Coordinates of C-alpha atoms in Angstrom, one line a residue:
M417 CA -92.7 -13.1 26.9
S418 CA -95.2 -10.4 26.1
Q419 CA -98.2 -10.5 23.7
V420 CA -98.2 -6.8 23.1
L421 CA -95.2 -4.5 23.2
V422 CA -95.1 -0.7 23.1
A423 CA -91.9 1.0 22.0
S424 CA -91.2 4.7 22.4
N425 CA -88.3 7.0 23.1
R426 CA -89.8 8.5 26.2
G427 CA -91.4 6.2 28.8
P428 CA -94.1 6.7 31.5
V429 CA -91.6 7.8 34.1
S430 CA -88.2 9.6 34.3
F431 CA -85.7 10.0 37.1
S432 CA -83.4 12.5 38.7
L433 CA -80.3 11.8 40.8
S434 CA -79.4 13.5 44.0
E435 CA -75.9 14.2 45.2
D436 CA -76.1 11.2 47.5
G437 CA -77.0 8.9 44.6
A438 CA -80.7 8.6 45.5
L439 CA -83.2 8.3 42.6
T440 CA -86.3 10.4 42.5
M441 CA -89.0 9.4 40.0
R442 CA -91.7 11.6 38.3
R443 CA -94.2 11.2 35.5
G444 CA -92.9 11.3 32.0
G445 CA -93.8 14.3 29.9
G446 CA -95.2 14.8 26.4
G447 CA -98.4 14.0 24.6
L448 CA -97.3 10.5 23.6
V449 CA -96.8 9.5 27.2
S450 CA -100.2 11.0 28.1
G451 CA -101.8 8.9 25.5
L452 CA -100.1 5.6 26.3
A453 CA -99.7 5.6 30.1
G454 CA -103.2 4.8 30.9
V455 CA -103.4 2.1 28.3
A456 CA -100.3 0.2 29.4
G457 CA -101.2 0.6 33.1
A458 CA -104.7 -0.6 32.7
A459 CA -103.4 -3.7 30.9
R460 CA -101.4 -4.6 34.0
E461 CA -104.3 -4.4 36.5
P462 CA -105.0 -7.7 38.1
S463 CA -108.7 -7.5 37.2
A464 CA -108.0 -6.5 33.6
E465 CA -108.9 -8.9 30.8
G466 CA -106.5 -8.6 27.9
P467 CA -102.9 -9.2 26.8
D468 CA -99.7 -8.8 28.7
V469 CA -98.2 -5.5 27.8
L470 CA -94.6 -4.4 28.1
W471 CA -93.4 -0.8 27.4
V472 CA -89.9 -0.5 26.1
C473 CA -88.3 3.0 26.3
A474 CA -84.9 4.7 26.3
S475 CA -82.9 6.1 29.2
L476 CA -83.0 9.8 28.5
N477 CA -80.3 11.0 31.0
E478 CA -77.8 9.7 33.5
A479 CA -80.4 9.3 36.2
D480 CA -82.5 7.1 33.9
R481 CA -79.4 5.1 33.0
T482 CA -78.6 4.6 36.7
A483 CA -82.2 3.4 37.3
A484 CA -82.0 1.0 34.4
R485 CA -78.7 -0.4 35.6
R486 CA -80.0 -0.9 39.1
S487 CA -83.1 -2.8 37.8
P488 CA -83.2 -6.4 36.7
D489 CA -82.4 -6.3 33.0
G490 CA -83.7 -2.7 32.9
R491 CA -87.2 -3.7 34.2
I492 CA -87.8 -0.7 36.5
D493 CA -91.2 -2.0 37.5
L494 CA -89.5 -5.0 39.0
A495 CA -87.1 -2.8 41.0
G496 CA -89.8 -1.4 43.2
H497 CA -90.5 1.8 41.2
E498 CA -94.1 2.9 40.9
T499 CA -94.8 3.0 37.1
G500 CA -98.5 3.4 37.2
G501 CA -99.0 -0.3 36.8
A502 CA -97.1 -0.5 33.6
A503 CA -94.4 -3.1 32.9
V504 CA -91.4 -1.0 31.7
R505 CA -88.0 -2.0 30.3
M506 CA -85.7 1.1 30.1
L507 CA -82.9 0.6 27.7
D508 CA -79.4 1.7 28.8
I509 CA -78.3 3.1 25.4
P510 CA -74.8 4.7 25.5
E511 CA -74.9 8.4 26.1
A512 CA -73.1 9.5 22.9
T513 CA -75.2 7.2 20.8
F514 CA -78.4 8.5 22.3
H515 CA -77.3 12.1 22.0
R516 CA -76.6 11.9 18.3
A517 CA -79.7 9.8 17.5
Y518 CA -82.0 11.9 19.6
N519 CA -80.7 15.5 19.2
A520 CA -78.9 15.4 15.9
V521 CA -81.2 13.2 13.9
A522 CA -84.6 12.9 15.5
N523 CA -85.0 16.4 16.8
S524 CA -82.7 18.5 14.6
T525 CA -83.5 16.7 11.4
L526 CA -86.6 14.6 11.3
W527 CA -88.6 17.0 13.5
F528 CA -87.5 20.0 11.4
V529 CA -88.5 18.2 8.2
H530 CA -91.9 17.1 9.3
H531 CA -92.7 20.5 10.9
L532 CA -91.3 22.5 8.0
L533 CA -89.0 24.4 10.3
Y534 CA -85.8 24.8 8.3
D535 CA -84.4 28.2 7.3
T536 CA -83.4 26.7 4.0
P537 CA -80.8 29.4 2.9
H538 CA -78.7 28.2 5.8
S539 CA -79.9 24.7 6.8
P540 CA -80.0 21.7 6.5
H541 CA -76.4 20.9 5.9
F542 CA -75.7 17.2 5.4
D543 CA -72.0 16.5 5.6
A544 CA -69.7 13.8 7.1
R545 CA -70.8 14.7 10.6
A546 CA -74.4 14.2 9.6
R547 CA -73.5 10.7 8.4
R548 CA -71.9 9.8 11.7
D549 CA -75.0 11.0 13.5
W550 CA -77.1 8.8 11.1
Q551 CA -75.1 5.8 12.1
S552 CA -76.0 6.5 15.8
Y553 CA -79.7 6.7 14.8
E554 CA -79.4 3.3 13.1
A555 CA -77.8 1.9 16.3
Y556 CA -80.4 3.4 18.5
N557 CA -83.2 1.9 16.4
A558 CA -81.4 -1.5 16.4
A559 CA -81.2 -1.5 20.2
F560 CA -85.0 -1.2 20.3
A561 CA -85.5 -3.9 17.6
D562 CA -83.2 -6.2 19.6
A563 CA -85.1 -5.7 22.8
L564 CA -88.5 -6.1 21.2
A565 CA -87.4 -9.3 19.3
R566 CA -86.2 -10.8 22.6
D567 CA -89.3 -9.9 24.7
A568 CA -92.0 -10.7 22.2
A569 CA -94.0 -13.9 22.5
P570 CA -94.5 -15.9 19.2
G571 CA -97.0 -14.0 17.0
A572 CA -97.1 -11.0 19.3
K573 CA -98.0 -7.5 18.3
A574 CA -95.6 -4.6 18.5
A575 CA -96.7 -1.0 18.5
I576 CA -93.7 1.2 17.6
Q577 CA -94.2 4.9 18.3
D578 CA -93.0 8.0 16.4
Y579 CA -90.2 9.5 14.4
H580 CA -87.4 8.5 16.8
L581 CA -88.0 4.9 15.7
S582 CA -88.6 5.1 12.0
L583 CA -86.2 2.3 11.2
A584 CA -87.3 -0.1 13.9
P585 CA -90.3 -1.7 12.1
R586 CA -88.2 -3.1 9.3
M587 CA -85.3 -4.0 11.7
L588 CA -87.8 -5.9 13.9
R589 CA -89.4 -7.7 10.9
E590 CA -86.0 -8.9 9.8
R591 CA -85.4 -10.3 13.4
R592 CA -88.9 -11.6 14.0
P593 CA -90.9 -12.1 10.9
D594 CA -93.6 -13.8 13.0
L595 CA -94.6 -10.6 14.7
R596 CA -97.4 -8.2 13.6
I597 CA -96.1 -4.6 13.7
V598 CA -97.7 -1.2 13.7
H599 CA -95.8 2.1 13.5
F600 CA -97.6 5.2 14.6
S601 CA -96.5 8.8 13.7
H602 CA -97.4 11.4 16.3
T603 CA -96.0 14.3 14.2
P604 CA -97.2 15.7 10.9
W605 CA -95.7 14.2 7.8
A606 CA -93.8 16.4 5.4
P607 CA -95.1 16.9 1.8
P608 CA -92.8 15.2 -0.8
E609 CA -91.1 18.4 -2.0
Y610 CA -90.1 19.2 1.6
Y611 CA -89.3 15.6 2.5
A612 CA -86.9 15.7 -0.4
L613 CA -84.6 18.0 1.7
L614 CA -83.3 14.8 3.3
P615 CA -80.4 13.0 1.6
D616 CA -81.9 10.6 -1.0
D617 CA -80.6 7.5 0.8
I618 CA -81.7 8.6 4.2
G619 CA -85.2 9.6 3.0
T620 CA -85.5 6.2 1.4
R621 CA -84.3 4.3 4.5
I622 CA -86.9 6.1 6.6
L623 CA -89.8 5.2 4.3
L624 CA -88.6 1.6 4.0
G625 CA -88.2 1.5 7.7
I626 CA -91.9 2.4 8.3
L627 CA -93.0 0.2 5.5
G628 CA -91.5 -2.7 7.4
A629 CA -94.7 -2.4 9.6
D630 CA -98.0 -4.1 8.7
H631 CA -99.8 -1.0 9.5
A632 CA -98.6 2.7 9.5
G633 CA -100.9 5.0 11.5
F634 CA -101.2 8.8 11.5
L635 CA -103.3 11.3 13.5
T636 CA -105.1 12.9 10.6
E637 CA -106.0 12.2 6.9
R638 CA -103.7 15.1 5.9
W639 CA -100.6 13.4 7.4
A640 CA -101.5 10.0 6.0
S641 CA -101.9 11.4 2.6
A642 CA -98.6 13.2 2.7
F643 CA -96.9 9.9 3.7
L644 CA -98.6 8.2 0.7
D645 CA -97.4 11.0 -1.5
C646 CA -93.8 10.4 -0.4
C647 CA -94.1 6.6 -0.9
E648 CA -95.1 7.3 -4.5
M649 CA -91.5 8.7 -5.0
L650 CA -90.0 5.4 -3.7
P651 CA -88.6 3.2 -6.5
G652 CA -90.4 -0.1 -6.7
A653 CA -93.2 0.9 -4.3
R654 CA -96.8 0.6 -5.5
V655 CA -99.4 2.9 -3.8
D656 CA -103.1 2.0 -3.9
R657 CA -104.9 5.1 -2.9
A658 CA -108.3 3.5 -2.8
A659 CA -107.2 0.7 -0.5
R660 CA -104.7 2.9 1.2
T661 CA -101.9 0.4 1.0
V662 CA -98.2 0.5 -0.1
T663 CA -96.6 -2.6 -1.5
C664 CA -92.8 -2.7 -1.4
D665 CA -90.5 -5.7 -1.7
G666 CA -93.5 -8.0 -1.7
H667 CA -94.7 -6.7 1.7
V668 CA -98.0 -4.8 2.0
T669 CA -98.4 -2.0 4.6
Q670 CA -101.9 -0.6 5.3
V671 CA -102.0 3.1 6.1
G672 CA -104.6 4.2 8.6
V673 CA -105.8 7.3 10.5
H674 CA -106.3 7.1 14.3
G675 CA -107.2 10.3 16.0
L676 CA -106.1 10.5 19.6
G677 CA -108.4 12.0 22.2
I678 CA -108.6 12.4 26.0
D679 CA -109.5 10.0 28.8
A680 CA -111.9 12.5 30.5
D681 CA -112.5 10.5 33.6
A682 CA -108.8 10.0 34.4
L683 CA -108.0 13.6 33.6
R684 CA -110.8 15.0 35.8
Q685 CA -109.9 12.6 38.6
R686 CA -106.3 13.9 38.5
A687 CA -107.5 17.5 38.4
A688 CA -109.6 16.9 41.6
E689 CA -106.5 16.0 43.7
P690 CA -105.4 18.4 46.5
D691 CA -102.2 19.7 44.7
V692 CA -104.3 20.9 41.8
V693 CA -107.0 22.3 43.9
E694 CA -104.4 24.3 45.9
R695 CA -102.8 25.6 42.8
A696 CA -106.2 26.7 41.4
R697 CA -106.8 28.6 44.6
A698 CA -103.5 30.4 44.3
L699 CA -104.0 31.2 40.7
R700 CA -107.5 32.7 41.3
E701 CA -106.1 34.9 44.1
Q702 CA -103.3 36.0 41.7
V703 CA -105.7 36.8 38.8
G704 CA -108.7 38.0 40.7
D705 CA -111.9 38.5 38.8
R706 CA -110.1 39.3 35.5
Q707 CA -110.6 37.1 32.5
L708 CA -107.8 34.6 31.9
I709 CA -106.2 33.6 28.6
V710 CA -104.1 30.4 29.0
R711 CA -101.6 28.7 26.8
I712 CA -99.6 25.6 27.8
D713 CA -96.7 24.5 25.7
R714 CA -93.1 23.4 25.7
T715 CA -90.8 26.1 24.3
E716 CA -90.7 24.1 21.0
L717 CA -90.2 26.0 17.8
S718 CA -93.4 24.7 16.2
K719 CA -95.5 25.8 19.1
N720 CA -95.4 29.4 17.9
I721 CA -95.2 31.0 21.4
V722 CA -93.5 34.2 20.3
R723 CA -96.2 35.0 17.8
G724 CA -98.9 34.1 20.4
L725 CA -97.4 36.6 22.8
A726 CA -97.1 39.2 20.0
A727 CA -100.9 38.7 19.4
Y728 CA -101.6 39.3 23.0
R729 CA -99.5 42.5 22.9
E730 CA -101.5 43.6 19.8
L731 CA -104.7 42.9 21.6
L732 CA -103.7 45.2 24.5
A733 CA -102.5 47.9 22.0
N734 CA -105.5 47.9 19.8
H735 CA -108.2 47.3 22.5
P736 CA -107.1 49.3 25.5
E737 CA -110.4 48.4 27.2
W738 CA -108.9 45.1 28.1
R739 CA -106.1 46.6 30.1
G740 CA -106.5 45.7 33.7
R741 CA -109.3 43.3 32.8
V742 CA -107.4 40.4 31.4
V743 CA -104.4 38.3 32.3
H744 CA -102.4 36.0 30.0
L745 CA -101.0 33.0 31.8
A746 CA -98.4 31.4 29.5
F747 CA -96.8 28.1 30.4
A748 CA -93.7 27.7 28.4
Y749 CA -91.7 24.8 29.7
P750 CA -88.1 24.6 28.4
S751 CA -87.6 21.9 25.8
R752 CA -84.6 20.4 24.1
Y753 CA -82.2 22.8 25.8
D754 CA -79.2 20.9 24.4
L755 CA -80.0 22.5 21.0
P756 CA -78.9 26.1 20.4
E757 CA -82.1 26.9 18.4
Y758 CA -84.2 26.0 21.4
R759 CA -82.1 28.0 23.8
E760 CA -82.4 31.0 21.6
Y761 CA -86.2 30.5 21.2
T762 CA -86.7 30.2 25.0
E763 CA -84.8 33.5 25.4
A764 CA -87.0 35.1 22.7
V765 CA -90.1 34.0 24.6
Q766 CA -88.8 35.5 27.8
R767 CA -87.7 38.7 26.1
T768 CA -91.1 39.2 24.5
A769 CA -92.8 38.5 27.8
R770 CA -90.7 41.2 29.6
Q771 CA -91.5 43.7 26.9
I772 CA -95.2 43.2 27.3
T773 CA -95.0 43.6 31.1
E774 CA -92.8 46.7 30.8
E775 CA -95.1 48.3 28.2
F776 CA -98.5 47.6 29.8
G777 CA -98.0 46.5 33.4
T778 CA -99.1 48.8 36.2
A779 CA -98.7 48.8 40.0
D780 CA -101.9 46.8 40.5
W781 CA -102.0 44.8 37.2
D782 CA -99.5 42.3 35.8
P783 CA -100.8 41.6 32.2
L784 CA -98.7 38.5 31.7
I785 CA -97.6 35.6 34.0
L786 CA -94.9 33.5 32.3
Q787 CA -94.3 30.1 33.9
V788 CA -91.1 28.4 32.7
N789 CA -90.8 25.5 35.2
D790 CA -92.7 22.3 34.5
D791 CA -95.6 22.1 36.9
Y792 CA -98.2 19.6 35.7
P793 CA -100.7 20.2 38.6
R794 CA -100.6 24.0 37.9
S795 CA -101.3 23.3 34.2
L796 CA -104.4 21.3 35.2
A797 CA -105.5 24.1 37.5
A798 CA -105.1 26.7 34.7
Y799 CA -107.2 24.6 32.4
G800 CA -110.1 24.8 34.9
L801 CA -109.9 28.6 35.3
A802 CA -109.3 29.5 31.6
D803 CA -111.8 31.8 29.9
V804 CA -109.8 31.5 26.6
L805 CA -107.4 28.8 25.6
L806 CA -104.8 29.8 22.9
V807 CA -103.3 26.9 20.8
N808 CA -101.5 28.4 17.8
P809 CA -98.8 26.0 16.5
I810 CA -97.4 26.6 13.1
R811 CA -97.6 22.8 12.6
D812 CA -98.5 20.1 15.0
G813 CA -99.4 16.4 14.8
M814 CA -102.4 16.7 17.1
N815 CA -101.8 19.0 20.1
L816 CA -103.7 17.5 23.0
V817 CA -103.7 20.8 24.9
A818 CA -106.5 21.8 22.6
K819 CA -108.5 18.8 23.9
E820 CA -107.5 18.8 27.5
G821 CA -108.5 22.4 28.1
P822 CA -112.2 22.1 27.2
V823 CA -112.5 18.9 29.2
L824 CA -111.3 20.5 32.4
S825 CA -112.9 24.0 31.9
E826 CA -115.1 24.9 34.8
R827 CA -117.3 27.5 33.1
G828 CA -116.6 26.8 29.5
C829 CA -113.6 28.2 27.7
A830 CA -113.3 29.6 24.2
L831 CA -110.7 27.9 22.0
V832 CA -108.5 30.0 19.7
L833 CA -106.9 27.3 17.5
S834 CA -104.4 27.2 14.6
R835 CA -105.6 25.6 11.4
E836 CA -102.2 23.9 11.3
A837 CA -102.8 21.9 14.5
G838 CA -103.8 18.3 13.9
A839 CA -106.7 18.8 16.4
A840 CA -108.2 21.3 13.9
A841 CA -109.6 18.4 11.9
E842 CA -111.9 17.5 14.8
L843 CA -112.4 20.8 16.6
S844 CA -112.6 23.5 13.9
E845 CA -116.4 23.9 14.0
D846 CA -116.5 25.1 17.6
A847 CA -113.1 26.8 17.8
L848 CA -112.0 30.3 16.6
M849 CA -109.6 29.2 13.8
V850 CA -106.5 31.3 12.9
N851 CA -103.7 31.4 10.5
P852 CA -100.7 30.9 12.9
Y853 CA -98.6 33.3 11.0
D854 CA -101.2 36.1 11.1
V855 CA -100.5 37.9 14.4
S856 CA -103.2 40.5 13.8
Q857 CA -105.9 37.9 13.1
T858 CA -104.9 36.0 16.2
A859 CA -105.2 39.2 18.3
E860 CA -108.7 39.8 16.9
S861 CA -109.7 36.2 17.6
L862 CA -108.6 36.7 21.2
H863 CA -110.7 39.8 21.3
K864 CA -113.8 37.9 20.0
A865 CA -113.2 35.1 22.4
L866 CA -113.1 37.4 25.4
L867 CA -116.3 39.1 24.2
M868 CA -118.1 35.7 23.6
P869 CA -121.3 35.5 25.8
P870 CA -120.9 33.0 28.6
A871 CA -123.8 30.8 27.4
Q872 CA -122.3 30.6 23.8
R873 CA -118.9 29.9 25.2
A874 CA -120.2 27.0 27.4
E875 CA -122.2 25.5 24.5
R876 CA -119.1 25.5 22.3
C877 CA -117.0 24.1 25.0
A878 CA -119.4 21.3 25.6
R879 CA -119.2 20.3 21.9
L880 CA -115.4 20.6 22.0
T881 CA -115.4 18.3 25.0
A882 CA -117.5 15.7 23.2
A883 CA -115.2 15.8 20.2
A884 CA -112.1 15.7 22.4
T885 CA -113.2 12.6 24.2
A886 CA -114.7 10.7 21.3
L887 CA -111.5 8.7 20.7
P888 CA -109.9 8.1 24.2
P889 CA -106.4 6.6 24.3
Q890 CA -107.6 3.1 25.0
R891 CA -109.7 3.1 21.8
W892 CA -106.9 4.8 19.9
F893 CA -104.5 2.1 20.9
A894 CA -107.0 -0.8 20.5
D895 CA -107.8 0.4 17.0
Q896 CA -104.1 0.2 16.0
L897 CA -103.8 -3.4 17.3
A898 CA -107.2 -4.3 15.7
A899 CA -105.8 -3.1 12.3
L900 CA -103.2 -5.8 12.5
D901 CA -105.9 -8.4 12.4

């Protein structure tokens, strides 16, 4: 029985399956995993003082399901897999249930609502099929609630993560009222007028689900305030703005803000390993002595990659003095390829990149390097070499890329940052802030960043690093657990 339980859709590792049935394991992706992996692993170190921690996650594909089935009750750490020291239970949720819960509800509905992504003349469209998908989302959340209820020691604390598990806090409270529960949202939260796009009963169920927690955490004041705004629409709920509490059905939920930063020592240690050093050498040979603009994203609709590439094209068009003197390295790792919107967006990214190369490329200068396969060591290498880091989401919960880049920068990079990134709340004073929809403004900010004197760039980068590391994952997680006391 565990004293602290972490629940998230994605776990610290994922698997692939070869033709002969052999399993290959790799590090899990995404900002949430980056934030939690070190915390859960450190808690399992023999010399660590602290509670026993168990991480409960879902099997994301057939290889994960195979690994879960081959492990004792899904405990992949007990099956000999190296999980970075974390105790991990991987849930074998039926494929159809997972697909509908993850793709149809979490990623095609809740993500779209909180990131304001809908093309409202055409979507959303909530019909009988959407109701069937919602039933799978309920079943998916119930599977997590069942596992947490079974594994939790009396009076334990459960930290339930993100929009995939919005219903789980209330479900867990119904099963184990002795537990102390925190739910943390890693995404933005939609304002009430946009949240109201959801069917009334579904919108209510999600709010009630999160309000089953004793503490509801958000990355910024802005997202916490939006959640309180939505709760004020909930019949029977009482919102106390001064105390930042919501009382519903006799239960009080405290709402808090917990910014997530970088574990600088762990990140720098990983960046010093031979695979990163080798990739840095290869990148420097490829780029030469030209300045380097870097972006690192999944091809996710909210990341705004196409407008970022358009801004780079406008930089080259309006400031021809940069031709041959700058290279844009764009990491755009395919994401959620099961969804047609994401396949189309990935194609748009690739099409825009080809157009830039065809328009400006020469025999001895490739203006753009587009990397579409996930290569974490190469991403770390690129951070170190970047002169300019471009982070321009149209809406983002935090965006740890904006924090990782300055931490690993070797000479000090300039940060061009969207005002709609959650990280803007902490980094805006030393970043060049942009409206993510304004391509021309972004192009001019890239120009300013490239012209910034090295000393000024280094000074700004040092202050960005200090802000980025002020709230490392261990403190972020500890603050959530402390809020339950």
